[in-house]
Amino acid sequence: MGNKKILVADDEVHIVQVVAMKFRNNGFDVITADNGDDAYTLCCEEKPDIIITDYQMPGMTGIELIEKLRLVPELADIPVIILTARGFAIEDDQKEKLRVAECLSKPFSPKELLAHVENVLANSAVK
Amino acid sequence: MVFSKNYIFLAVLVFIVLMLIAAMPLGGTTLAEALACIAAIGAAGWLGWRLFIERRMFLVQVASLRNDYKNQCEKASQSINDAKDFKLQLQLLKRQKRNTEAIIYSISDAVIVTDASDRLIMANEPAGGLFDFDVKGAMLKPMEELVSSGELKKLIGSSRNSRTRHVRHELQFESGENTQTYDCIISCIYDDDDQVCGVVSVLHDITREKEISQMKNDFVSHVSHEFKTPLASITAYSEMLVDGEAADEKTRKEFYSIIQSQAQRLNRLIEDILNISRIESGLIKVNKEAVSTALIVRDAAQMVKSYAAEKNITVEDQTAIVFDQVYADKDMISQAVINLLSNAVKYTPNDGKITVNSEVDESQQVVRVTIVDTGAGIPAEELPRIFEKFYRVKANNKFAKGTGLGLNLVKQIIEKVHDGRVFVTSQVGKGSCFGFELPLLATVKTGTR
């Protein structure tokens, strides 16, 4: 079985860099985007196994990105984790409707983020 | 003879008895008086008796009339007193009404008083203005005709029916394109039988308070977001270093450098907030001296060039070095120019252009600094609010993150500290021109602020 592919979308270059390094160091293939539109294009081209996205980004927001993904059959089931500095990124009913796996807040621990991703991937494999 | 003596005696006796009977209706006639009367009759004859009786009757009638007159006088006097009391009461009521009207007409809240049938019995000008009716001409008109707000009419009706002493509601009214929010207090008026005979509605405009509250909430949200972003980098890179995930010395140094720059970013944000707070409270230390605006602008333009280069934006400084000295705090003016230039870079798309200029306007005796960009631009309706604290142009949120503090700091520095003026012109999609004017040194009376 090959490496899992993860897409990291955030307009803060340092956040993208540190998350990418953490996942590369732990055997993931990492692709990155600094805005919602590029993230969507990459999803279509690369079909990642999981996505970590910021909430507020130039162009499409994280939520708009997820909404768009859920409309495309081959991308609709990709698990998504939102990583945001906003205190209230998403309501519970919206989280359920968009099938957001986790909503984590910044500042964050790369170690814990890795654990969350592995957990989400394990759960999606069971389903 | 015996018979005639007896007969005379009997006749006298009968006469006396008759006299007594005749005298009895006269109230207050004693036996002695009756006997005296008989004696008088005996002495003066029948005429005297008649005169006596008539006099007695006359006196009694006079006494009766006198009593009637006295009673009527007392009644008249009572009526006069009652009338005086009534007049006083009326004056008191009129005075109280005038006091109430003076209070109602002098307050800025809208006040509406309605009777038990929901007809208007009192209203002030703010109420007329709010619901667009003429206050004087609207008296006794039903509320149905005067007030368009169904919610307010419903509240007045339900308060009256439920006999609730006070109810408080927040109501919103559409005014053109704007929505105004009012804190509405409705109180019932009770009569002597404890029945509701009217309703007072006081509407306090809280639109501005709501806006300020919303701006504060947005500010806390923005600031916490702005704080968390560099903090996220600092904690993540620190953890990576602690966990030994930075493989070599070069990576470690890069991590240290990122932590340092993010800590500085955090510090700048805190300084911005504190500077605004210090200027507003008048606590900031200002070191004014004769400085050249052109030199400040040139240094600031140099500082943002590397930042602009990341987006391939050209920064062109057209400032000519002339005598353009102003009496100012160099660091603060520099901060203002950097804030304007940073904003221009933030909101200008890649490959754009920023033109900076500082010129002397001899006619106005001012130095005018302008920063023109080819950026996103600002909608005309938002321009008047652009320098307000925490205000951000919603349409441009996607271009860059920010707290809405940078432009307010510029305004505080230029206008509050240096008696200058900030200005802005803009066209959506074409770009903006931000700038400020400072009085030329010759026109400023130097002194310590």
Coordinates of C-alpha atoms in Angstrom, one line a residue:
Chain A
M1 CA 0.0 0.0 0.0
G2 CA 1.4 3.4 -1.0
N3 CA 1.7 6.6 1.0
K4 CA -1.5 8.4 1.9
K5 CA -1.9 11.7 0.1
I6 CA -2.8 14.8 2.1
L7 CA -3.7 18.3 0.8
V8 CA -2.9 21.2 3.1
A9 CA -4.7 24.5 2.2
D10 CA -3.8 27.7 4.2
D11 CA -2.9 31.2 3.2
E12 CA -0.3 31.4 6.0
V13 CA 2.8 30.1 4.3
H14 CA 4.5 29.2 7.6
I15 CA 1.6 27.1 8.7
V16 CA 1.5 25.2 5.4
Q17 CA 5.3 24.7 5.6
V18 CA 5.3 23.2 9.2
V19 CA 2.2 21.0 8.6
A20 CA 3.7 19.7 5.3
M21 CA 7.0 18.9 7.0
K22 CA 5.3 17.1 9.9
F23 CA 3.3 14.9 7.5
R24 CA 6.2 14.3 5.1
N25 CA 8.3 13.2 8.1
N26 CA 5.6 10.7 8.9
G27 CA 5.3 9.1 5.5
F28 CA 2.6 11.1 3.8
D29 CA 2.7 12.6 0.3
V30 CA 1.8 16.2 0.8
I31 CA 0.4 18.7 -1.7
T32 CA -0.2 22.3 -0.7
A33 CA -2.3 25.3 -1.7
D34 CA -2.5 28.9 -0.4
N35 CA -6.1 29.6 -1.5
G36 CA -9.4 27.9 -1.9
D37 CA -9.5 27.9 -5.7
D38 CA -6.1 26.3 -6.1
A39 CA -7.0 23.7 -3.4
Y40 CA -10.1 22.7 -5.4
T41 CA -8.1 22.4 -8.6
L42 CA -5.5 20.2 -6.8
C43 CA -8.3 18.0 -5.4
C44 CA -9.6 17.4 -8.9
E45 CA -6.2 16.6 -10.2
E46 CA -4.6 14.7 -7.3
K47 CA -7.7 13.2 -5.5
P48 CA -6.1 13.3 -2.0
D49 CA -7.0 10.8 0.7
I50 CA -7.6 13.6 3.2
I51 CA -7.7 17.4 3.3
I52 CA -6.6 19.9 6.0
T53 CA -8.0 23.4 5.2
D54 CA -8.1 26.8 6.8
Y55 CA -11.4 28.5 7.2
Q56 CA -10.6 32.0 5.9
M57 CA -8.6 32.0 2.7
P58 CA -8.4 34.3 -0.4
G59 CA -10.9 33.3 -3.0
M60 CA -12.9 30.4 -1.9
T61 CA -13.2 29.9 1.9
G62 CA -12.7 26.5 3.5
I63 CA -16.4 26.0 3.8
E64 CA -17.0 26.9 0.1
L65 CA -14.3 24.5 -0.9
I66 CA -16.0 21.6 1.0
E67 CA -19.4 22.5 -0.4
K68 CA -18.0 22.3 -3.9
L69 CA -16.2 19.0 -3.2
R70 CA -19.4 17.4 -1.9
L71 CA -21.1 18.1 -5.3
V72 CA -18.5 16.1 -7.2
P73 CA -19.1 12.3 -6.8
E74 CA -15.5 11.2 -7.0
L75 CA -14.4 13.9 -4.5
A76 CA -17.5 13.9 -2.2
D77 CA -16.2 11.3 0.2
I78 CA -12.8 12.8 0.9
P79 CA -12.5 13.4 4.7
V80 CA -11.8 17.1 5.6
I81 CA -10.3 18.6 8.7
I82 CA -10.8 22.3 9.2
L83 CA -7.9 24.0 11.0
T84 CA -8.8 27.6 11.9
A85 CA -7.9 30.5 14.2
R86 CA -11.5 31.6 14.3
G87 CA -13.3 30.7 17.6
F88 CA -16.5 29.7 15.8
A89 CA -15.7 28.3 12.4
I90 CA -18.7 26.1 11.8
E91 CA -22.0 25.2 13.4
D92 CA -22.8 21.6 14.4
D93 CA -25.5 21.2 11.9
Q94 CA -23.3 22.5 9.1
K95 CA -20.5 20.3 10.2
E96 CA -22.8 17.3 10.0
K97 CA -24.3 18.4 6.6
L98 CA -20.9 18.9 5.0
R99 CA -19.5 15.8 6.7
V100 CA -16.6 17.7 8.2
A101 CA -14.5 15.1 10.1
E102 CA -12.9 17.5 12.6
C103 CA -12.8 21.2 13.3
L104 CA -9.5 22.0 15.1
S105 CA -8.4 25.4 16.3
K106 CA -5.1 27.3 16.1
P107 CA -2.7 27.4 17.8
F108 CA -2.3 23.6 17.3
S109 CA 0.1 20.8 18.0
P110 CA 1.5 19.2 14.9
K111 CA 1.7 15.9 16.8
E112 CA -2.0 16.1 17.8
L113 CA -2.9 17.1 14.2
L114 CA -1.1 14.0 13.0
A115 CA -3.0 11.8 15.5
H116 CA -6.3 13.3 14.4
V117 CA -5.5 12.7 10.7
E118 CA -4.5 9.1 11.4
N119 CA -7.7 8.6 13.4
V120 CA -9.9 10.0 10.7
L121 CA -8.2 7.9 8.0
A122 CA -8.7 4.8 10.1
N123 CA -12.4 5.5 10.6
S124 CA -13.0 6.2 6.9
A125 CA -11.2 3.0 6.0
V126 CA -13.6 1.1 8.3
K127 CA -16.6 2.7 6.5
Chain B
M1 CA -128.3 84.7 91.0
V2 CA -126.4 81.5 92.1
F3 CA -127.3 80.0 88.7
S4 CA -125.9 83.1 86.9
K5 CA -122.7 83.2 89.0
N6 CA -122.1 79.5 88.2
Y7 CA -122.9 80.1 84.6
I8 CA -120.4 82.9 84.3
F9 CA -117.7 80.8 86.1
L10 CA -118.3 77.9 83.7
A11 CA -118.1 80.2 80.7
V12 CA -114.8 81.7 81.9
L13 CA -113.5 78.2 82.5
V14 CA -114.5 77.1 79.0
F15 CA -112.9 80.2 77.7
I16 CA -109.7 79.6 79.5
V17 CA -109.6 76.0 78.2
L18 CA -110.3 77.3 74.6
M19 CA -107.6 79.9 75.0
L20 CA -105.1 77.2 76.1
I21 CA -106.1 75.0 73.2
A22 CA -105.7 78.0 70.9
A23 CA -102.3 78.9 72.4
M24 CA -101.0 75.3 72.2
P25 CA -99.9 75.4 68.5
L26 CA -97.6 78.3 69.3
G27 CA -94.3 76.5 70.0
G28 CA -92.6 77.6 73.2
T29 CA -95.8 79.1 74.8
T30 CA -95.7 78.3 78.5
L31 CA -98.7 77.9 80.8
A32 CA -97.8 81.1 82.6
E33 CA -97.8 82.9 79.3
A34 CA -101.2 81.5 78.5
L35 CA -102.6 82.6 81.9
A36 CA -101.0 86.0 81.3
C37 CA -102.7 86.0 77.9
I38 CA -106.0 85.3 79.6
A39 CA -105.3 88.0 82.1
A40 CA -104.5 90.3 79.3
I41 CA -107.6 89.4 77.5
G42 CA -109.4 89.9 80.7
A43 CA -107.7 93.3 81.0
A44 CA -107.5 94.4 77.3
G45 CA -110.2 92.4 75.8
W46 CA -110.3 90.3 72.7
L47 CA -108.4 92.8 70.5
G48 CA -105.4 92.7 72.7
W49 CA -105.4 88.9 72.6
R50 CA -105.5 88.9 68.9
L51 CA -102.6 91.3 68.6
F52 CA -100.6 89.2 70.9
I53 CA -101.3 86.0 69.0
E54 CA -100.4 87.6 65.6
R55 CA -97.2 89.1 67.0
R56 CA -96.2 85.7 68.3
M57 CA -97.0 84.2 64.9
F58 CA -95.0 86.9 63.2
L59 CA -92.0 86.4 65.4
V60 CA -92.1 82.7 64.7
Q61 CA -92.3 83.2 61.0
V62 CA -89.3 85.7 61.1
A63 CA -87.3 83.2 63.1
S64 CA -88.1 80.6 60.5
L65 CA -87.1 82.9 57.7
R66 CA -83.9 83.8 59.5
N67 CA -83.1 80.1 59.9
D68 CA -83.7 79.5 56.1
Y69 CA -81.6 82.5 55.2
K70 CA -78.8 81.3 57.5
N71 CA -78.9 77.8 55.9
Q72 CA -78.8 79.2 52.4
C73 CA -75.9 81.5 53.3
E74 CA -74.0 78.5 54.7
K75 CA -74.7 76.5 51.6
A76 CA -73.6 79.4 49.3
S77 CA -70.4 79.8 51.3
Q78 CA -69.8 76.1 51.0
S79 CA -70.3 76.3 47.2
I80 CA -67.9 79.3 47.0
N81 CA -65.3 77.3 48.9
D82 CA -65.9 74.2 46.7
A83 CA -65.5 76.4 43.5
K84 CA -62.2 77.8 44.9
D85 CA -60.9 74.2 45.6
F86 CA -62.0 73.1 42.1
K87 CA -60.2 76.0 40.5
L88 CA -57.0 75.2 42.4
Q89 CA -57.3 71.5 41.5
L90 CA -57.7 72.5 37.9
Q91 CA -54.7 74.8 38.0
L92 CA -52.7 72.0 39.6
L93 CA -53.8 69.5 37.0
K94 CA -52.9 72.0 34.2
R95 CA -49.5 72.6 35.7
Q96 CA -48.9 68.9 36.0
K97 CA -50.0 68.4 32.4
R98 CA -47.6 71.2 31.3
N99 CA -44.7 69.6 33.3
T100 CA -45.4 66.2 31.8
E101 CA -45.6 67.7 28.3
A102 CA -42.3 69.6 28.9
I103 CA -40.6 66.4 29.9
I104 CA -42.0 64.4 27.0
Y105 CA -41.3 67.1 24.4
S106 CA -37.7 67.7 25.6
I107 CA -36.5 64.1 25.5
S108 CA -35.0 62.6 22.4
D109 CA -36.7 59.2 22.8
A110 CA -39.9 58.8 20.9
V111 CA -42.9 58.8 23.3
I112 CA -46.4 57.7 22.4
V113 CA -49.3 57.8 24.8
T114 CA -52.5 56.0 23.7
D115 CA -55.9 55.7 25.4
A116 CA -57.9 52.6 26.2
S117 CA -59.1 52.5 22.6
D118 CA -55.6 52.8 21.1
R119 CA -56.1 56.4 20.1
L120 CA -53.2 58.8 20.3
I121 CA -53.5 61.2 23.2
M122 CA -49.9 62.4 23.4
A123 CA -46.7 62.1 21.3
N124 CA -43.5 64.1 20.9
E125 CA -41.6 65.2 17.8
P126 CA -39.2 62.2 17.7
A127 CA -42.3 59.9 17.7
G128 CA -43.7 61.9 14.8
G129 CA -40.4 61.7 13.0
L130 CA -40.0 58.0 13.5
F131 CA -43.5 57.1 12.3
D132 CA -43.9 60.0 9.9
F133 CA -47.0 61.7 11.3
D134 CA -47.7 65.3 12.3
V135 CA -47.9 65.3 16.1
K136 CA -50.4 68.2 16.4
G137 CA -52.8 66.9 13.8
A138 CA -52.6 63.3 15.0
M139 CA -54.3 63.7 18.3
L140 CA -57.1 61.2 19.0
K141 CA -56.4 59.4 15.7
P142 CA -56.3 55.6 16.0
M143 CA -52.8 54.0 16.2
E144 CA -53.8 51.9 13.2
E145 CA -53.8 55.0 11.0
L146 CA -50.5 56.4 12.4
V147 CA -48.1 53.6 13.0
S148 CA -47.1 51.2 10.3
S149 CA -45.2 48.8 12.6
G150 CA -47.5 45.9 13.3
E151 CA -45.2 44.6 16.0
L152 CA -45.5 47.9 18.0
K153 CA -49.3 47.9 17.7
K154 CA -49.4 44.3 18.7
L155 CA -47.2 45.0 21.8
I156 CA -49.4 47.9 22.9
G157 CA -52.5 45.8 22.5
S158 CA -51.1 42.8 24.3
S159 CA -49.8 45.0 27.2
R160 CA -53.2 46.6 27.6
N161 CA -55.0 43.3 27.5
S162 CA -52.6 41.5 29.9
R163 CA -52.5 44.6 32.2
T164 CA -48.7 44.2 32.4
R165 CA -47.1 47.1 34.2
H166 CA -43.9 47.2 32.1
V167 CA -42.7 45.2 29.1
R168 CA -39.4 45.7 27.3
H169 CA -38.8 44.6 23.7
E170 CA -36.2 45.3 21.0
L171 CA -37.9 46.4 17.8
Q172 CA -36.5 47.0 14.4
F173 CA -37.9 49.6 11.9
E174 CA -37.0 50.0 8.3
S175 CA -35.9 53.5 7.4
G176 CA -35.1 53.7 3.7
E177 CA -32.3 51.2 3.2
N178 CA -31.3 51.2 6.8
T179 CA -32.7 49.2 9.7
Q180 CA -33.0 51.1 13.0
T181 CA -33.1 49.2 16.3
Y182 CA -35.1 50.6 19.2
D183 CA -35.3 49.5 22.8
C184 CA -39.1 49.8 23.4
I185 CA -40.6 50.1 27.0
I186 CA -44.4 49.8 27.2
S187 CA -46.1 50.7 30.4
C188 CA -49.8 50.6 31.3
I189 CA -51.7 53.6 32.9
Y190 CA -54.3 52.6 35.5
D191 CA -57.4 54.5 36.6
D192 CA -58.9 54.7 40.2
D193 CA -60.6 51.4 39.7
D194 CA -57.3 49.8 38.7
Q195 CA -58.4 49.4 35.1
V196 CA -56.0 50.1 32.2
C197 CA -57.0 53.5 30.8
G198 CA -53.9 54.1 28.6
V199 CA -50.5 52.9 27.4
V200 CA -47.2 54.7 27.3
S201 CA -44.6 53.6 24.8
V202 CA -41.1 54.9 25.0
L203 CA -38.7 54.0 22.1
H204 CA -35.0 54.5 22.6
D205 CA -32.8 54.4 19.5
I206 CA -30.1 51.8 20.1
T207 CA -28.9 51.5 16.5
R208 CA -25.5 53.0 17.2
E209 CA -25.1 51.0 20.4
K210 CA -25.8 47.8 18.5
E211 CA -23.3 48.8 15.8
I212 CA -20.6 49.6 18.4
S213 CA -21.4 46.3 20.2
Q214 CA -21.2 44.5 16.9
M215 CA -17.9 46.3 16.0
K216 CA -16.5 45.3 19.4
N217 CA -17.5 41.7 18.9
D218 CA -15.9 41.8 15.4
F219 CA -12.8 43.4 16.8
V220 CA -12.4 40.7 19.5
S221 CA -13.0 38.1 16.8
H222 CA -10.5 39.7 14.4
V223 CA -7.9 40.4 17.1
S224 CA -8.0 36.9 18.5
H225 CA -7.7 35.6 15.0
E226 CA -4.7 37.9 14.4
F227 CA -3.1 36.9 17.7
K228 CA -3.7 33.2 17.1
T229 CA -2.2 33.1 13.6
P230 CA 1.4 34.0 14.6
L231 CA 1.0 32.2 17.9
A232 CA 0.1 29.1 15.9
S233 CA 3.4 29.3 14.0
I234 CA 5.4 29.9 17.1
T235 CA 3.9 26.9 19.0
A236 CA 4.0 24.5 15.9
Y237 CA 7.7 25.4 15.1
S238 CA 8.7 25.2 18.7
E239 CA 7.2 21.7 19.0
M240 CA 8.9 20.6 15.9
L241 CA 12.2 21.8 17.3
V242 CA 11.6 20.1 20.7
D243 CA 10.6 16.9 19.0
G244 CA 13.7 16.9 16.8
E245 CA 11.8 17.0 13.6
A246 CA 14.1 19.7 12.1
A247 CA 16.7 17.4 10.6
D248 CA 19.7 19.7 10.1
E249 CA 21.2 22.9 11.4
K250 CA 19.9 24.9 8.4
T251 CA 16.3 23.8 9.0
R252 CA 16.6 24.6 12.7
K253 CA 17.9 28.1 12.0
E254 CA 15.0 28.6 9.6
F255 CA 12.6 27.5 12.4
Y256 CA 14.2 29.9 14.9
S257 CA 14.0 32.7 12.4
I258 CA 10.2 32.0 11.7
I259 CA 9.5 31.9 15.5
Q260 CA 11.3 35.2 15.9
S261 CA 9.5 36.9 13.0
Q262 CA 6.1 35.7 14.2
A263 CA 6.8 36.9 17.7
Q264 CA 7.6 40.3 16.2
R265 CA 4.4 40.2 14.2
L266 CA 2.5 39.6 17.4
N267 CA 4.3 42.4 19.1
R268 CA 3.4 44.9 16.2
L269 CA -0.2 44.0 16.6
I270 CA -0.2 44.6 20.3
E271 CA 1.7 47.9 19.7
D272 CA -0.9 49.0 17.2
I273 CA -3.8 48.4 19.6
L274 CA -1.9 50.1 22.5
N275 CA -0.9 53.1 20.4
I276 CA -4.5 53.8 19.4
S277 CA -5.5 53.4 23.0
R278 CA -2.7 55.8 24.2
I279 CA -3.5 58.4 21.5
E280 CA -7.2 58.3 22.4
S281 CA -6.6 58.7 26.1
G282 CA -3.9 61.4 25.5
L283 CA -1.2 59.3 27.2
I284 CA 1.2 58.9 24.3
K285 CA 4.6 60.6 24.5
V286 CA 5.1 62.8 21.4
N287 CA 8.5 64.0 20.4
K288 CA 7.9 66.7 17.8
E289 CA 10.8 68.3 15.9
A290 CA 11.4 69.9 12.5
V291 CA 11.4 67.0 10.0
S292 CA 11.3 66.6 6.3
T293 CA 8.2 64.7 5.1
A294 CA 10.0 63.8 1.8
L295 CA 12.7 61.9 3.7
I296 CA 10.2 60.0 5.9
V297 CA 8.2 59.0 2.8
R298 CA 11.4 57.9 0.9
D299 CA 12.5 55.7 3.9
A300 CA 9.1 54.2 4.3
A301 CA 8.8 53.4 0.5
Q302 CA 12.2 51.7 0.7
M303 CA 11.0 49.6 3.7
V304 CA 7.9 48.2 1.9
K305 CA 9.7 47.5 -1.4
S306 CA 10.8 44.0 -0.4
Y307 CA 7.3 43.2 0.8
A308 CA 5.8 44.5 -2.4
A309 CA 8.3 42.6 -4.5
E310 CA 6.8 39.3 -3.2
K311 CA 3.7 40.2 -5.2
N312 CA 5.7 41.7 -8.0
I313 CA 4.2 45.2 -7.2
T314 CA 6.3 48.2 -8.2
V315 CA 6.7 51.0 -5.7
E316 CA 7.4 54.3 -7.4
D317 CA 8.5 57.3 -5.2
Q318 CA 7.9 60.6 -7.1
T319 CA 8.9 62.7 -4.1
A320 CA 11.2 65.6 -4.9
I321 CA 13.6 66.7 -2.2
V322 CA 12.4 70.2 -1.4
F323 CA 12.1 72.3 1.8
D324 CA 9.0 70.6 3.1
Q325 CA 9.6 70.5 6.8
V326 CA 6.8 69.9 9.3
Y327 CA 6.8 70.0 13.0
A328 CA 6.1 66.4 13.8
D329 CA 7.0 63.2 15.6
K330 CA 9.2 61.4 13.0
D331 CA 8.5 57.9 14.2
M332 CA 4.7 58.5 14.3
I333 CA 4.6 60.0 10.8
S334 CA 6.8 57.2 9.5
Q335 CA 4.3 54.7 11.1
A336 CA 1.4 56.4 9.3
V337 CA 3.1 56.3 5.9
I338 CA 4.1 52.6 6.4
N339 CA 0.6 51.7 7.4
L340 CA -0.8 53.3 4.2
L341 CA 1.9 51.7 2.0
S342 CA 1.3 48.2 3.6
N343 CA -2.4 48.5 3.0
A344 CA -1.7 49.5 -0.7
V345 CA 0.4 46.3 -1.1
K346 CA -2.1 44.2 0.7
Y347 CA -5.1 45.2 -1.4
T348 CA -3.2 45.4 -4.8
P349 CA -3.2 42.3 -6.9
N350 CA 0.1 40.8 -8.2
D351 CA 2.0 42.9 -10.8
G352 CA 0.3 46.1 -9.7
K353 CA 1.8 49.5 -9.1
I354 CA 2.0 51.9 -6.1
T355 CA 2.9 55.6 -6.6
V356 CA 4.0 57.6 -3.6
N357 CA 4.3 61.4 -3.6
S358 CA 4.9 64.2 -1.2
E359 CA 4.5 67.8 -2.3
V360 CA 4.3 71.2 -0.8
D361 CA 1.1 73.2 -1.4
E362 CA 2.1 76.8 -0.9
S363 CA -1.4 78.2 -1.3
Q364 CA -2.7 76.0 1.6
Q365 CA 0.6 76.1 3.5
V366 CA 0.5 72.3 3.8
V367 CA 2.6 69.3 2.8
R368 CA 0.5 66.7 1.0
V369 CA 1.4 63.0 1.0
T370 CA -0.4 60.7 -1.5
I371 CA -0.2 56.9 -2.0
V372 CA -2.0 55.8 -5.2
D373 CA -2.5 52.1 -5.9
T374 CA -3.9 49.9 -8.7
G375 CA -5.8 47.7 -6.1
A376 CA -9.2 46.4 -5.4
G377 CA -10.7 49.8 -4.6
I378 CA -13.4 50.7 -2.0
P379 CA -17.2 51.0 -2.7
A380 CA -18.2 54.7 -2.5
E381 CA -20.7 54.1 0.3
E382 CA -18.0 52.6 2.5
L383 CA -15.5 55.4 2.1
P384 CA -16.9 57.7 4.9
R385 CA -16.3 54.9 7.4
I386 CA -13.0 53.6 6.2
F387 CA -11.0 55.4 8.9
E388 CA -13.2 54.2 11.7
K389 CA -11.7 51.9 14.3
F390 CA -12.2 48.2 13.5
Y391 CA -14.0 49.0 10.3
R392 CA -13.2 46.7 7.4
V393 CA -14.4 46.7 3.8
K394 CA -16.4 43.4 3.6
A395 CA -15.8 42.9 -0.1
N396 CA -12.0 43.1 0.4
N397 CA -11.8 40.7 3.4
K398 CA -10.7 38.0 1.0
F399 CA -7.7 40.0 -0.2
A400 CA -6.0 40.2 3.2
K401 CA -6.5 39.7 6.9
G402 CA -6.5 42.6 9.2
T403 CA -7.9 44.1 12.4
G404 CA -9.3 47.3 11.0
L405 CA -6.8 49.3 13.1
G406 CA -4.2 50.4 10.7
L407 CA -6.1 53.3 9.0
N408 CA -7.6 54.4 12.3
L409 CA -4.0 54.7 13.7
V410 CA -3.1 56.8 10.7
K411 CA -6.1 59.1 11.3
Q412 CA -5.2 59.4 15.0
I413 CA -1.6 60.2 14.3
I414 CA -2.3 62.8 11.6
E415 CA -5.4 64.5 12.9
K416 CA -5.3 64.1 16.7
V417 CA -1.5 64.4 17.3
H418 CA -0.5 66.6 14.4
D419 CA -3.6 68.7 13.6
G420 CA -3.5 67.5 10.0
R421 CA -6.1 65.9 7.7
V422 CA -6.5 62.4 6.2
F423 CA -8.3 61.8 2.9
V424 CA -9.2 59.1 0.5
T425 CA -10.6 58.7 -3.0
S426 CA -11.3 55.3 -4.6
Q427 CA -12.8 53.5 -7.6
V428 CA -13.8 49.8 -7.3
G429 CA -11.6 47.7 -9.5
K430 CA -9.3 50.6 -10.4
G431 CA -7.6 51.5 -7.2
S432 CA -7.4 54.0 -4.3
C433 CA -5.6 57.2 -3.4
F434 CA -4.9 57.5 0.4
G435 CA -3.2 60.6 1.7
F436 CA -2.8 63.2 4.4
E437 CA -1.9 66.9 4.8
L438 CA 0.3 68.4 7.5
P439 CA 0.8 72.1 8.2
L440 CA 4.1 73.5 6.9
L441 CA 6.6 74.3 9.7
A442 CA 6.4 78.1 9.1
T443 CA 2.7 78.0 9.9
V444 CA 3.0 76.0 13.1
K445 CA 3.5 77.6 16.4
T446 CA 6.1 75.3 18.0
G447 CA 5.7 74.1 21.5
T448 CA 5.6 71.0 23.6
R449 CA 2.5 69.0 23.3

